[in-house]
């Protein structure tokens, strides 16, 4: 059995897979990796099925020590956390993103503070072996269940891994080495939201013409954005709410104060704020990698283009692991 | 029916009965391509795993049309025959805000308790947090605006009023509703086949303690 000890938990590290299905009627969010494509890429590299549970790390990564037997295939995708592997003798080697590495017994995987972006996904061969609850191993903090004891990791926790499904891949995921984040302003592509028919065109153009700042209170429920220019804020303030309705990943809620919240995987399943637009699925990985203080702009695209972008991103994935 | 992004459609409906009927029917007939069917106050959101096309659109229209033809979408007759359940919820009316609600309604705290307990409520939808059911049917006199500043911790089991809705907090959490009482019932259990005690379309009777 492969066992890892959490030497340092990092700022927020949680067990995530691809999330839940058919649980919204019970108020349970889908959850799962903020960027599912990045987790799938990491899983395929280590030979796991796509929905194996890995770790999502945020802003400051964890330090994990291999306390079991045999070597563990690992792969990291997402932001650059200056990951390296330290031997018991004190030698360090760096872990490249998007390719497989092997962790030997006694070695430690050390992640530092994110140098670009905000999140990364770590796949471990065999997957994190926690019980599946409501169809998933993802951590549901709002419900206090799933993942490891229904909460992010703490220092001192111990993670067991499941049986290894197949050999690791010799391939790579180039996207991991190229953070989707632009140096100055991240442009998120958006589609019109469900209430655009009842709103004037104004909110969408106001969203697009405003420069946004990422608030530190952002988390997996949503990325909070504030308009940097007061005119933009005024144009979006006071939009009336709607009867509470189901929410989607990436939906942009505009509360009456004129701020914007891009909903994440742990969002409440229903919400009553107006949603003039939503972030295209191909750019959810970019949303996951935004950090407090980052600048954001929105740019409208069409549905066909959005679907093509999803296909394009998924076409770049390494091949599925063969059992 | 409105397209919501690459993967979902939002179906507007006229009442919570329609929402509950449509949720049950769509969930029962959903294939592997459906990720979730999300009941809202006056709508159903159908989320697919991959961008849906004409076939999925036809499927959705067929289910809604069949429900309408059946008359069920307009009026869900018997709760029992459709699998909706009836619950007796014991409530002790000793919430911190019951006097505030009483002042707002212009009646005594005891009258607030009697009036609140006299109604059979319908679960409209579940949201905000796991197992939190929005109960429809609150008498108009008891409608009370949410607190201007939410509490950082509302205790598990708190029975509360938020605007036109009443509900029960399944776990200790921040919350802005007015607390009028509490129940010892467990509303959410992730290890259960039916994790939320209260599902859309269910009826709730209050048993005053």
XYZ file of C-alpha atoms in Angstrom, chain B residues 57-183:
127
model
C -33.233 19.125 -27.393
C -35.892 16.752 -28.797
C -35.618 14.544 -25.711
C -36.133 17.514 -23.400
C -39.093 18.841 -25.416
C -40.695 15.380 -25.529
C -40.524 14.962 -21.746
C -41.956 18.420 -21.068
C -44.696 17.939 -23.693
C -45.646 14.536 -22.225
C -45.885 16.059 -18.753
C -48.111 18.837 -20.059
C -50.356 16.379 -21.946
C -50.612 14.233 -18.831
C -51.878 17.241 -16.913
C -49.212 16.486 -14.330
C -47.167 19.530 -15.113
C -50.160 21.759 -14.418
C -51.212 20.026 -11.226
C -49.372 17.254 -9.470
C -52.373 15.530 -7.960
C -51.346 13.032 -5.377
C -47.998 13.472 -3.691
C -47.895 9.792 -2.723
C -48.333 8.455 -6.251
C -45.508 10.572 -7.604
C -43.081 9.555 -4.897
C -43.255 12.829 -3.027
C -43.164 12.371 0.703
C -44.877 13.973 3.636
C -42.833 14.884 6.692
C -43.743 15.792 10.251
C -41.131 18.209 11.583
C -41.099 18.840 15.343
C -40.300 22.503 16.075
C -39.668 24.306 19.340
C -40.407 28.013 18.786
C -37.692 29.663 20.842
C -35.591 31.343 18.130
C -33.609 34.496 18.868
C -35.516 36.573 16.303
C -39.076 35.472 17.079
C -39.837 38.761 18.856
C -38.503 40.709 15.877
C -40.724 38.687 13.515
C -43.655 39.215 15.906
C -43.129 43.006 15.927
C -42.872 43.022 12.140
C -46.120 41.017 11.840
C -47.883 42.991 14.556
C -48.720 39.950 16.656
C -47.397 38.114 19.703
C -44.528 35.617 19.557
C -46.966 32.878 20.494
C -49.257 33.875 17.622
C -46.261 33.765 15.250
C -45.548 30.206 16.405
C -49.202 29.148 16.005
C -49.508 30.683 12.571
C -46.183 29.259 11.351
C -47.121 25.786 12.615
C -50.632 25.901 11.102
C -49.460 25.634 7.489
C -48.524 22.617 5.392
C -45.508 23.719 3.373
C -44.243 22.459 0.034
C -40.532 22.047 -0.699
C -39.892 24.308 -3.663
C -36.199 23.608 -4.219
C -33.039 22.860 -2.261
C -30.099 25.241 -2.369
C -27.780 27.559 -0.419
C -26.147 24.544 1.241
C -26.586 20.749 1.210
C -30.052 19.796 2.509
C -31.356 23.375 2.861
C -34.949 23.262 1.558
C -36.819 26.426 0.547
C -40.358 25.884 1.892
C -43.215 27.550 0.075
C -46.488 28.570 1.727
C -45.428 30.996 4.449
C -48.455 33.155 5.394
C -48.010 36.690 4.051
C -48.162 38.227 7.538
C -45.002 36.329 8.465
C -42.964 37.497 5.457
C -39.980 39.211 7.072
C -36.986 40.772 5.297
C -33.622 39.076 5.770
C -31.336 40.552 8.415
C -29.265 43.401 7.021
C -26.143 41.791 8.443
C -25.982 37.972 8.374
C -24.997 36.008 11.488
C -21.605 34.369 11.231
C -22.980 31.135 12.744
C -26.588 29.989 12.644
C -26.924 26.745 14.637
C -27.799 23.440 12.976
C -31.550 22.763 13.071
C -32.530 26.462 13.257
C -35.977 27.137 11.752
C -35.974 30.514 10.049
C -37.822 33.012 7.859
C -36.191 34.807 4.913
C -38.570 37.070 2.969
C -41.381 34.904 1.599
C -39.582 31.645 2.438
C -39.179 29.536 5.527
C -36.500 26.887 5.965
C -34.316 24.872 8.307
C -30.512 25.140 8.505
C -29.096 21.583 8.139
C -25.676 22.510 9.541
C -24.082 25.360 11.464
C -23.286 28.019 8.883
C -23.371 31.785 8.310
C -26.913 32.910 7.515
C -29.121 35.975 7.166
C -32.596 34.617 7.909
C -34.628 35.402 11.040
C -34.461 32.547 13.556
C -37.812 31.589 15.051
C -37.249 28.055 16.349
C -35.337 24.791 16.063
C -35.763 21.118 15.279
